[in-house]
Amino acid sequence: MLRSVGLRTLHAAGRGLLWWSVGLCAMVALMVAVYPTVRDDPALNKLVKQYPEALKAFIGFGGEVDYLSAAGYLGSELFSFMVPLLLLVAAIGAGARAIAGEEEAGTLELLLSCPVSRRRLALEKVAAPVVEVVVLGTVLLLSLWGGARAVGMDVSLGHLAAATASALLLPLLYCPPALAVGAAES
């Protein structure tokens, strides 16, 4: 039996975390594999410039974005909507599952009967979903970096890290409230 509540929570989430990682890697691989075709078609950039301003704002083409550049492509295809949404879903699910999952499995009473203070239990239950989201962010960053190098995208690891870190901010903010709602419902 694991002595740490947080490690126990992470261990229980292991299979789900693995599948989330596989899904993120597959999505990145698909988007990065398409980039060489986009890069070699200047007509796409003209088409994007002709979009109405409202559509550009909705898609995430704020200002003068060069869709053919690696940063513009990744920003519009991944970081404007899909990556934050997926990380947000993962974070809310992990946060809500942290205590409500124990209640559903019938193990919350056993966990609360262990010689662990309530404060430590709460802190480790909050930390576990945060660690899950950070792990997913790391997987995303590494798959982006590997994919970008494989297809010759001109984007640095630092820029990819900055984009990934900014995409992680909202999901990390939603972990504790999701845990609180999950605990209140159980």
PDB file of N, CA and C in Angstrom, residues 1-91:
ATOM      1  N   MET A   1       0.849  -1.185   0.000  1.00  0.00           N
ATOM      2  CA  MET A   1       0.000   0.000   0.000  1.00  0.00           C
ATOM      3  C   MET A   1       0.887   1.237   0.000  1.00  0.00           C
ATOM      4  N   LEU A   2       0.542   2.208  -0.784  1.00  0.00           N
ATOM      5  CA  LEU A   2       1.304   3.441  -0.849  1.00  0.00           C
ATOM      6  C   LEU A   2       1.018   4.289   0.385  1.00  0.00           C
ATOM      7  N   ARG A   3       2.070   4.851   0.972  1.00  0.00           N
ATOM      8  CA  ARG A   3       1.917   5.638   2.195  1.00  0.00           C
ATOM      9  C   ARG A   3       1.390   7.045   1.917  1.00  0.00           C
ATOM     10  N   SER A   4       1.618   7.562   0.758  1.00  0.00           N
ATOM     11  CA  SER A   4       1.201   8.917   0.428  1.00  0.00           C
ATOM     12  C   SER A   4      -0.160   8.891  -0.264  1.00  0.00           C
ATOM     13  N   VAL A   5      -1.049   9.725   0.193  1.00  0.00           N
ATOM     14  CA  VAL A   5      -2.377   9.828  -0.422  1.00  0.00           C
ATOM     15  C   VAL A   5      -2.253  10.316  -1.861  1.00  0.00           C
ATOM     16  N   GLY A   6      -1.355  11.288  -2.078  1.00  0.00           N
ATOM     17  CA  GLY A   6      -1.158  11.814  -3.426  1.00  0.00           C
ATOM     18  C   GLY A   6      -0.635  10.759  -4.389  1.00  0.00           C
ATOM     19  N   LEU A   7       0.350   9.964  -3.936  1.00  0.00           N
ATOM     20  CA  LEU A   7       0.870   8.892  -4.795  1.00  0.00           C
ATOM     21  C   LEU A   7      -0.188   7.834  -5.063  1.00  0.00           C
ATOM     22  N   ARG A   8      -1.004   7.555  -4.060  1.00  0.00           N
ATOM     23  CA  ARG A   8      -2.088   6.595  -4.251  1.00  0.00           C
ATOM     24  C   ARG A   8      -3.084   7.107  -5.291  1.00  0.00           C
ATOM     25  N   THR A   9      -3.379   8.386  -5.228  1.00  0.00           N
ATOM     26  CA  THR A   9      -4.301   8.992  -6.196  1.00  0.00           C
ATOM     27  C   THR A   9      -3.704   8.968  -7.598  1.00  0.00           C
ATOM     28  N   LEU A  10      -2.416   9.292  -7.700  1.00  0.00           N
ATOM     29  CA  LEU A  10      -1.757   9.243  -9.009  1.00  0.00           C
ATOM     30  C   LEU A  10      -1.682   7.819  -9.539  1.00  0.00           C
ATOM     31  N   HIS A  11      -1.438   6.865  -8.654  1.00  0.00           N
ATOM     32  CA  HIS A  11      -1.385   5.465  -9.074  1.00  0.00           C
ATOM     33  C   HIS A  11      -2.742   5.016  -9.611  1.00  0.00           C
ATOM     34  N   ALA A  12      -3.806   5.438  -8.957  1.00  0.00           N
ATOM     35  CA  ALA A  12      -5.152   5.074  -9.403  1.00  0.00           C
ATOM     36  C   ALA A  12      -5.484   5.721 -10.753  1.00  0.00           C
ATOM     37  N   ALA A  13      -4.905   6.877 -11.022  1.00  0.00           N
ATOM     38  CA  ALA A  13      -5.181   7.581 -12.277  1.00  0.00           C
ATOM     39  C   ALA A  13      -4.221   7.187 -13.387  1.00  0.00           C
ATOM     40  N   GLY A  14      -3.334   6.247 -13.128  1.00  0.00           N
ATOM     41  CA  GLY A  14      -2.274   5.896 -14.071  1.00  0.00           C
ATOM     42  C   GLY A  14      -2.751   5.500 -15.451  1.00  0.00           C
ATOM     43  N   ARG A  15      -3.734   4.620 -15.534  1.00  0.00           N
ATOM     44  CA  ARG A  15      -4.212   4.167 -16.845  1.00  0.00           C
ATOM     45  C   ARG A  15      -4.860   5.301 -17.626  1.00  0.00           C
ATOM     46  N   GLY A  16      -5.660   6.106 -16.953  1.00  0.00           N
ATOM     47  CA  GLY A  16      -6.285   7.245 -17.618  1.00  0.00           C
ATOM     48  C   GLY A  16      -5.252   8.255 -18.087  1.00  0.00           C
ATOM     49  N   LEU A  17      -4.242   8.482 -17.259  1.00  0.00           N
ATOM     50  CA  LEU A  17      -3.169   9.399 -17.625  1.00  0.00           C
ATOM     51  C   LEU A  17      -2.400   8.884 -18.834  1.00  0.00           C
ATOM     52  N   LEU A  18      -2.196   7.583 -18.879  1.00  0.00           N
ATOM     53  CA  LEU A  18      -1.525   6.979 -20.030  1.00  0.00           C
ATOM     54  C   LEU A  18      -2.328   7.205 -21.305  1.00  0.00           C
ATOM     55  N   TRP A  19      -3.639   6.990 -21.269  1.00  0.00           N
ATOM     56  CA  TRP A  19      -4.469   7.166 -22.461  1.00  0.00           C
ATOM     57  C   TRP A  19      -4.594   8.632 -22.859  1.00  0.00           C
ATOM     58  N   TRP A  20      -4.649   9.532 -21.879  1.00  0.00           N
ATOM     59  CA  TRP A  20      -4.644  10.952 -22.208  1.00  0.00           C
ATOM     60  C   TRP A  20      -3.337  11.314 -22.906  1.00  0.00           C
ATOM     61  N   SER A  21      -2.234  10.771 -22.433  1.00  0.00           N
ATOM     62  CA  SER A  21      -0.933  11.038 -23.043  1.00  0.00           C
ATOM     63  C   SER A  21      -0.872  10.523 -24.476  1.00  0.00           C
ATOM     64  N   VAL A  22      -1.373   9.312 -24.678  1.00  0.00           N
ATOM     65  CA  VAL A  22      -1.392   8.738 -26.027  1.00  0.00           C
ATOM     66  C   VAL A  22      -2.250   9.593 -26.953  1.00  0.00           C
ATOM     67  N   GLY A  23      -3.384  10.039 -26.470  1.00  0.00           N
ATOM     68  CA  GLY A  23      -4.267  10.882 -27.281  1.00  0.00           C
ATOM     69  C   GLY A  23      -3.633  12.212 -27.639  1.00  0.00           C
ATOM     70  N   LEU A  24      -2.972  12.848 -26.665  1.00  0.00           N
ATOM     71  CA  LEU A  24      -2.293  14.109 -26.954  1.00  0.00           C
ATOM     72  C   LEU A  24      -1.181  13.914 -27.971  1.00  0.00           C
ATOM     73  N   CYS A  25      -0.401  12.840 -27.814  1.00  0.00           N
ATOM     74  CA  CYS A  25       0.682  12.570 -28.768  1.00  0.00           C
ATOM     75  C   CYS A  25       0.129  12.313 -30.168  1.00  0.00           C
ATOM     76  N   ALA A  26      -0.971  11.585 -30.256  1.00  0.00           N
ATOM     77  CA  ALA A  26      -1.574  11.295 -31.561  1.00  0.00           C
ATOM     78  C   ALA A  26      -2.093  12.579 -32.214  1.00  0.00           C
ATOM     79  N   MET A  27      -2.721  13.440 -31.423  1.00  0.00           N
ATOM     80  CA  MET A  27      -3.230  14.696 -31.967  1.00  0.00           C
ATOM     81  C   MET A  27      -2.080  15.575 -32.471  1.00  0.00           C
ATOM     82  N   VAL A  28      -1.020  15.663 -31.671  1.00  0.00           N
ATOM     83  CA  VAL A  28       0.137  16.459 -32.079  1.00  0.00           C
ATOM     84  C   VAL A  28       0.769  15.863 -33.335  1.00  0.00           C
ATOM     85  N   ALA A  29       0.903  14.546 -33.374  1.00  0.00           N
ATOM     86  CA  ALA A  29       1.498  13.901 -34.548  1.00  0.00           C
ATOM     87  C   ALA A  29       0.682  14.185 -35.803  1.00  0.00           C
ATOM     88  N   LEU A  30      -0.627  14.139 -35.683  1.00  0.00           N
ATOM     89  CA  LEU A  30      -1.487  14.421 -36.831  1.00  0.00           C
ATOM     90  C   LEU A  30      -1.342  15.868 -37.292  1.00  0.00           C
ATOM     91  N   MET A  31      -1.381  16.804 -36.363  1.00  0.00           N
ATOM     92  CA  MET A  31      -1.290  18.222 -36.732  1.00  0.00           C
ATOM     93  C   MET A  31       0.084  18.575 -37.296  1.00  0.00           C
ATOM     94  N   VAL A  32       1.119  18.024 -36.695  1.00  0.00           N
ATOM     95  CA  VAL A  32       2.473  18.328 -37.159  1.00  0.00           C
ATOM     96  C   VAL A  32       2.737  17.678 -38.510  1.00  0.00           C
ATOM     97  N   ALA A  33       2.176  16.512 -38.741  1.00  0.00           N
ATOM     98  CA  ALA A  33       2.381  15.827 -40.023  1.00  0.00           C
ATOM     99  C   ALA A  33       1.739  16.587 -41.182  1.00  0.00           C
ATOM    100  N   VAL A  34       0.703  17.350 -40.897  1.00  0.00           N
ATOM    101  CA  VAL A  34       0.018  18.112 -41.941  1.00  0.00           C
ATOM    102  C   VAL A  34       0.764  19.401 -42.273  1.00  0.00           C
ATOM    103  N   TYR A  35       1.595  19.888 -41.369  1.00  0.00           N
ATOM    104  CA  TYR A  35       2.242  21.188 -41.538  1.00  0.00           C
ATOM    105  C   TYR A  35       3.034  21.332 -42.849  1.00  0.00           C
ATOM    106  N   PRO A  36       3.816  20.346 -43.288  1.00  0.00           N
ATOM    107  CA  PRO A  36       4.550  20.556 -44.542  1.00  0.00           C
ATOM    108  C   PRO A  36       3.646  20.876 -45.735  1.00  0.00           C
ATOM    109  N   THR A  37       2.456  20.322 -45.776  1.00  0.00           N
ATOM    110  CA  THR A  37       1.540  20.644 -46.875  1.00  0.00           C
ATOM    111  C   THR A  37       1.026  22.070 -46.745  1.00  0.00           C
ATOM    112  N   VAL A  38       0.770  22.494 -45.527  1.00  0.00           N
ATOM    113  CA  VAL A  38       0.292  23.853 -45.293  1.00  0.00           C
ATOM    114  C   VAL A  38       1.399  24.852 -45.615  1.00  0.00           C
ATOM    115  N   ARG A  39       2.612  24.564 -45.176  1.00  0.00           N
ATOM    116  CA  ARG A  39       3.749  25.465 -45.376  1.00  0.00           C
ATOM    117  C   ARG A  39       4.013  25.703 -46.857  1.00  0.00           C
ATOM    118  N   ASP A  40       3.802  24.701 -47.676  1.00  0.00           N
ATOM    119  CA  ASP A  40       4.109  24.801 -49.097  1.00  0.00           C
ATOM    120  C   ASP A  40       2.959  25.340 -49.934  1.00  0.00           C
ATOM    121  N   ASP A  41       1.880  25.825 -49.304  1.00  0.00           N
ATOM    122  CA  ASP A  41       0.727  26.334 -50.041  1.00  0.00           C
ATOM    123  C   ASP A  41       0.441  27.785 -49.639  1.00  0.00           C
ATOM    124  N   PRO A  42       1.037  28.761 -50.349  1.00  0.00           N
ATOM    125  CA  PRO A  42       0.833  30.170 -49.988  1.00  0.00           C
ATOM    126  C   PRO A  42      -0.602  30.650 -50.203  1.00  0.00           C
ATOM    127  N   ALA A  43      -1.386  29.922 -50.957  1.00  0.00           N
ATOM    128  CA  ALA A  43      -2.777  30.321 -51.168  1.00  0.00           C
ATOM    129  C   ALA A  43      -3.569  30.263 -49.863  1.00  0.00           C
ATOM    130  N   LEU A  44      -3.154  29.396 -48.943  1.00  0.00           N
ATOM    131  CA  LEU A  44      -3.839  29.315 -47.648  1.00  0.00           C
ATOM    132  C   LEU A  44      -3.692  30.611 -46.865  1.00  0.00           C
ATOM    133  N   ASN A  45      -2.517  31.208 -46.898  1.00  0.00           N
ATOM    134  CA  ASN A  45      -2.303  32.466 -46.182  1.00  0.00           C
ATOM    135  C   ASN A  45      -3.191  33.565 -46.758  1.00  0.00           C
ATOM    136  N   LYS A  46      -3.339  33.596 -48.082  1.00  0.00           N
ATOM    137  CA  LYS A  46      -4.236  34.572 -48.718  1.00  0.00           C
ATOM    138  C   LYS A  46      -5.673  34.341 -48.270  1.00  0.00           C
ATOM    139  N   LEU A  47      -6.059  33.081 -48.238  1.00  0.00           N
ATOM    140  CA  LEU A  47      -7.421  32.736 -47.827  1.00  0.00           C
ATOM    141  C   LEU A  47      -7.685  33.177 -46.392  1.00  0.00           C
ATOM    142  N   VAL A  48      -6.737  32.942 -45.515  1.00  0.00           N
ATOM    143  CA  VAL A  48      -6.895  33.327 -44.113  1.00  0.00           C
ATOM    144  C   VAL A  48      -7.009  34.841 -43.982  1.00  0.00           C
ATOM    145  N   LYS A  49      -6.266  35.581 -44.763  1.00  0.00           N
ATOM    146  CA  LYS A  49      -6.330  37.037 -44.698  1.00  0.00           C
ATOM    147  C   LYS A  49      -7.682  37.570 -45.180  1.00  0.00           C
ATOM    148  N   GLN A  50      -8.406  36.798 -45.998  1.00  0.00           N
ATOM    149  CA  GLN A  50      -9.702  37.221 -46.503  1.00  0.00           C
ATOM    150  C   GLN A  50     -10.852  36.856 -45.566  1.00  0.00           C
ATOM    151  N   TYR A  51     -10.574  36.102 -44.509  1.00  0.00           N
ATOM    152  CA  TYR A  51     -11.622  35.757 -43.550  1.00  0.00           C
ATOM    153  C   TYR A  51     -12.193  37.026 -42.931  1.00  0.00           C
ATOM    154  N   PRO A  52     -13.476  37.026 -42.608  1.00  0.00           N
ATOM    155  CA  PRO A  52     -14.049  38.167 -41.876  1.00  0.00           C
ATOM    156  C   PRO A  52     -13.385  38.284 -40.491  1.00  0.00           C
ATOM    157  N   GLU A  53     -13.335  39.499 -39.970  1.00  0.00           N
ATOM    158  CA  GLU A  53     -12.664  39.739 -38.684  1.00  0.00           C
ATOM    159  C   GLU A  53     -13.288  38.930 -37.553  1.00  0.00           C
ATOM    160  N   ALA A  54     -14.609  38.776 -37.570  1.00  0.00           N
ATOM    161  CA  ALA A  54     -15.274  38.008 -36.514  1.00  0.00           C
ATOM    162  C   ALA A  54     -14.826  36.545 -36.548  1.00  0.00           C
ATOM    163  N   LEU A  55     -14.687  35.981 -37.723  1.00  0.00           N
ATOM    164  CA  LEU A  55     -14.236  34.595 -37.843  1.00  0.00           C
ATOM    165  C   LEU A  55     -12.783  34.458 -37.405  1.00  0.00           C
ATOM    166  N   LYS A  56     -11.953  35.437 -37.779  1.00  0.00           N
ATOM    167  CA  LYS A  56     -10.554  35.410 -37.353  1.00  0.00           C
ATOM    168  C   LYS A  56     -10.448  35.456 -35.831  1.00  0.00           C
ATOM    169  N   ALA A  57     -11.263  36.301 -35.211  1.00  0.00           N
ATOM    170  CA  ALA A  57     -11.244  36.404 -33.753  1.00  0.00           C
ATOM    171  C   ALA A  57     -11.711  35.106 -33.109  1.00  0.00           C
ATOM    172  N   PHE A  58     -12.711  34.466 -33.685  1.00  0.00           N
ATOM    173  CA  PHE A  58     -13.227  33.212 -33.134  1.00  0.00           C
ATOM    174  C   PHE A  58     -12.200  32.092 -33.251  1.00  0.00           C
ATOM    175  N   ILE A  59     -11.535  32.005 -34.374  1.00  0.00           N
ATOM    176  CA  ILE A  59     -10.558  30.947 -34.602  1.00  0.00           C
ATOM    177  C   ILE A  59      -9.265  31.216 -33.845  1.00  0.00           C
ATOM    178  N   GLY A  60      -8.976  32.453 -33.559  1.00  0.00           N
ATOM    179  CA  GLY A  60      -7.744  32.770 -32.855  1.00  0.00           C
ATOM    180  C   GLY A  60      -6.704  33.400 -33.738  1.00  0.00           C
ATOM    181  N   PHE A  61      -7.113  33.953 -34.876  1.00  0.00           N
ATOM    182  CA  PHE A  61      -6.190  34.634 -35.776  1.00  0.00           C
ATOM    183  C   PHE A  61      -6.167  36.121 -35.451  1.00  0.00           C
ATOM    184  N   GLY A  62      -5.906  36.470 -34.209  1.00  0.00           N
ATOM    185  CA  GLY A  62      -5.869  37.882 -33.847  1.00  0.00           C
ATOM    186  C   GLY A  62      -4.658  38.570 -34.448  1.00  0.00           C
ATOM    187  N   GLY A  63      -4.840  39.775 -34.935  1.00  0.00           N
ATOM    188  CA  GLY A  63      -3.731  40.538 -35.494  1.00  0.00           C
ATOM    189  C   GLY A  63      -3.260  39.957 -36.811  1.00  0.00           C
ATOM    190  N   GLU A  64      -2.001  40.172 -37.093  1.00  0.00           N
ATOM    191  CA  GLU A  64      -1.390  39.678 -38.325  1.00  0.00           C
ATOM    192  C   GLU A  64      -0.683  38.356 -38.060  1.00  0.00           C
ATOM    193  N   VAL A  65      -1.388  37.275 -38.168  1.00  0.00           N
ATOM    194  CA  VAL A  65      -0.811  35.953 -37.947  1.00  0.00           C
ATOM    195  C   VAL A  65      -0.446  35.346 -39.286  1.00  0.00           C
ATOM    196  N   ASP A  66       0.785  34.890 -39.389  1.00  0.00           N
ATOM    197  CA  ASP A  66       1.235  34.202 -40.592  1.00  0.00           C
ATOM    198  C   ASP A  66       0.936  32.719 -40.399  1.00  0.00           C
ATOM    199  N   TYR A  67      -0.123  32.257 -41.024  1.00  0.00           N
ATOM    200  CA  TYR A  67      -0.560  30.869 -40.859  1.00  0.00           C
ATOM    201  C   TYR A  67       0.476  29.886 -41.385  1.00  0.00           C
ATOM    202  N   LEU A  68       1.323  30.318 -42.299  1.00  0.00           N
ATOM    203  CA  LEU A  68       2.308  29.418 -42.875  1.00  0.00           C
ATOM    204  C   LEU A  68       3.539  29.245 -41.990  1.00  0.00           C
ATOM    205  N   SER A  69       3.759  30.131 -41.041  1.00  0.00           N
ATOM    206  CA  SER A  69       4.892  29.968 -40.135  1.00  0.00           C
ATOM    207  C   SER A  69       4.560  28.869 -39.119  1.00  0.00           C
ATOM    208  N   ALA A  70       5.586  28.259 -38.584  1.00  0.00           N
ATOM    209  CA  ALA A  70       5.378  27.177 -37.620  1.00  0.00           C
ATOM    210  C   ALA A  70       4.632  27.682 -36.390  1.00  0.00           C
ATOM    211  N   ALA A  71       5.028  28.843 -35.882  1.00  0.00           N
ATOM    212  CA  ALA A  71       4.373  29.394 -34.696  1.00  0.00           C
ATOM    213  C   ALA A  71       2.913  29.749 -34.986  1.00  0.00           C
ATOM    214  N   GLY A  72       2.656  30.354 -36.141  1.00  0.00           N
ATOM    215  CA  GLY A  72       1.286  30.699 -36.502  1.00  0.00           C
ATOM    216  C   GLY A  72       0.412  29.471 -36.690  1.00  0.00           C
ATOM    217  N   TYR A  73       0.967  28.450 -37.314  1.00  0.00           N
ATOM    218  CA  TYR A  73       0.222  27.212 -37.530  1.00  0.00           C
ATOM    219  C   TYR A  73      -0.111  26.532 -36.208  1.00  0.00           C
ATOM    220  N   LEU A  74       0.898  26.352 -35.359  1.00  0.00           N
ATOM    221  CA  LEU A  74       0.663  25.689 -34.076  1.00  0.00           C
ATOM    222  C   LEU A  74      -0.257  26.517 -33.186  1.00  0.00           C
ATOM    223  N   GLY A  75      -0.078  27.834 -33.237  1.00  0.00           N
ATOM    224  CA  GLY A  75      -0.935  28.696 -32.432  1.00  0.00           C
ATOM    225  C   GLY A  75      -2.389  28.615 -32.836  1.00  0.00           C
ATOM    226  N   SER A  76      -2.639  28.593 -34.126  1.00  0.00           N
ATOM    227  CA  SER A  76      -4.032  28.570 -34.581  1.00  0.00           C
ATOM    228  C   SER A  76      -4.638  27.173 -34.546  1.00  0.00           C
ATOM    229  N   GLU A  77      -3.868  26.168 -34.855  1.00  0.00           N
ATOM    230  CA  GLU A  77      -4.421  24.819 -34.916  1.00  0.00           C
ATOM    231  C   GLU A  77      -4.483  24.120 -33.560  1.00  0.00           C
ATOM    232  N   LEU A  78      -3.517  24.367 -32.697  1.00  0.00           N
ATOM    233  CA  LEU A  78      -3.477  23.651 -31.429  1.00  0.00           C
ATOM    234  C   LEU A  78      -3.754  24.544 -30.225  1.00  0.00           C
ATOM    235  N   PHE A  79      -3.007  25.641 -30.113  1.00  0.00           N
ATOM    236  CA  PHE A  79      -3.024  26.404 -28.878  1.00  0.00           C
ATOM    237  C   PHE A  79      -4.154  27.410 -28.764  1.00  0.00           C
ATOM    238  N   SER A  80      -4.880  27.669 -29.829  1.00  0.00           N
ATOM    239  CA  SER A  80      -5.976  28.627 -29.726  1.00  0.00           C
ATOM    240  C   SER A  80      -7.224  27.992 -29.123  1.00  0.00           C
ATOM    241  N   PHE A  81      -7.416  26.695 -29.313  1.00  0.00           N
ATOM    242  CA  PHE A  81      -8.656  26.089 -28.834  1.00  0.00           C
ATOM    243  C   PHE A  81      -8.467  24.658 -28.329  1.00  0.00           C
ATOM    244  N   MET A  82      -7.892  23.791 -29.155  1.00  0.00           N
ATOM    245  CA  MET A  82      -7.907  22.362 -28.874  1.00  0.00           C
ATOM    246  C   MET A  82      -7.100  21.974 -27.637  1.00  0.00           C
ATOM    247  N   VAL A  83      -5.865  22.416 -27.540  1.00  0.00           N
ATOM    248  CA  VAL A  83      -5.029  22.038 -26.395  1.00  0.00           C
ATOM    249  C   VAL A  83      -5.603  22.570 -25.082  1.00  0.00           C
ATOM    250  N   PRO A  84      -5.964  23.868 -25.000  1.00  0.00           N
ATOM    251  CA  PRO A  84      -6.551  24.323 -23.726  1.00  0.00           C
ATOM    252  C   PRO A  84      -7.836  23.572 -23.366  1.00  0.00           C
ATOM    253  N   LEU A  85      -8.662  23.277 -24.356  1.00  0.00           N
ATOM    254  CA  LEU A  85      -9.896  22.558 -24.085  1.00  0.00           C
ATOM    255  C   LEU A  85      -9.619  21.150 -23.561  1.00  0.00           C
ATOM    256  N   LEU A  86      -8.740  20.421 -24.203  1.00  0.00           N
ATOM    257  CA  LEU A  86      -8.432  19.061 -23.761  1.00  0.00           C
ATOM    258  C   LEU A  86      -7.803  19.050 -22.373  1.00  0.00           C
ATOM    259  N   LEU A  87      -6.871  19.965 -22.126  1.00  0.00           N
ATOM    260  CA  LEU A  87      -6.252  20.029 -20.798  1.00  0.00           C
ATOM    261  C   LEU A  87      -7.262  20.442 -19.733  1.00  0.00           C
ATOM    262  N   LEU A  88      -8.187  21.300 -20.093  1.00  0.00           N
ATOM    263  CA  LEU A  88      -9.232  21.708 -19.157  1.00  0.00           C
ATOM    264  C   LEU A  88     -10.146  20.535 -18.809  1.00  0.00           C
ATOM    265  N   VAL A  89     -10.527  19.752 -19.802  1.00  0.00           N
ATOM    266  CA  VAL A  89     -11.358  18.570 -19.550  1.00  0.00           C
ATOM    267  C   VAL A  89     -10.617  17.575 -18.653  1.00  0.00           C
ATOM    268  N   ALA A  90      -9.337  17.365 -18.935  1.00  0.00           N
ATOM    269  CA  ALA A  90      -8.537  16.446 -18.117  1.00  0.00           C
ATOM    270  C   ALA A  90      -8.414  16.953 -16.690  1.00  0.00           C
ATOM    271  N   ALA A  91      -8.191  18.251 -16.519  1.00  0.00           N
ATOM    272  CA  ALA A  91      -8.019  18.822 -15.184  1.00  0.00           C
ATOM    273  C   ALA A  91      -9.302  18.763 -14.367  1.00  0.00           C
TER     274      ALA A  91
END
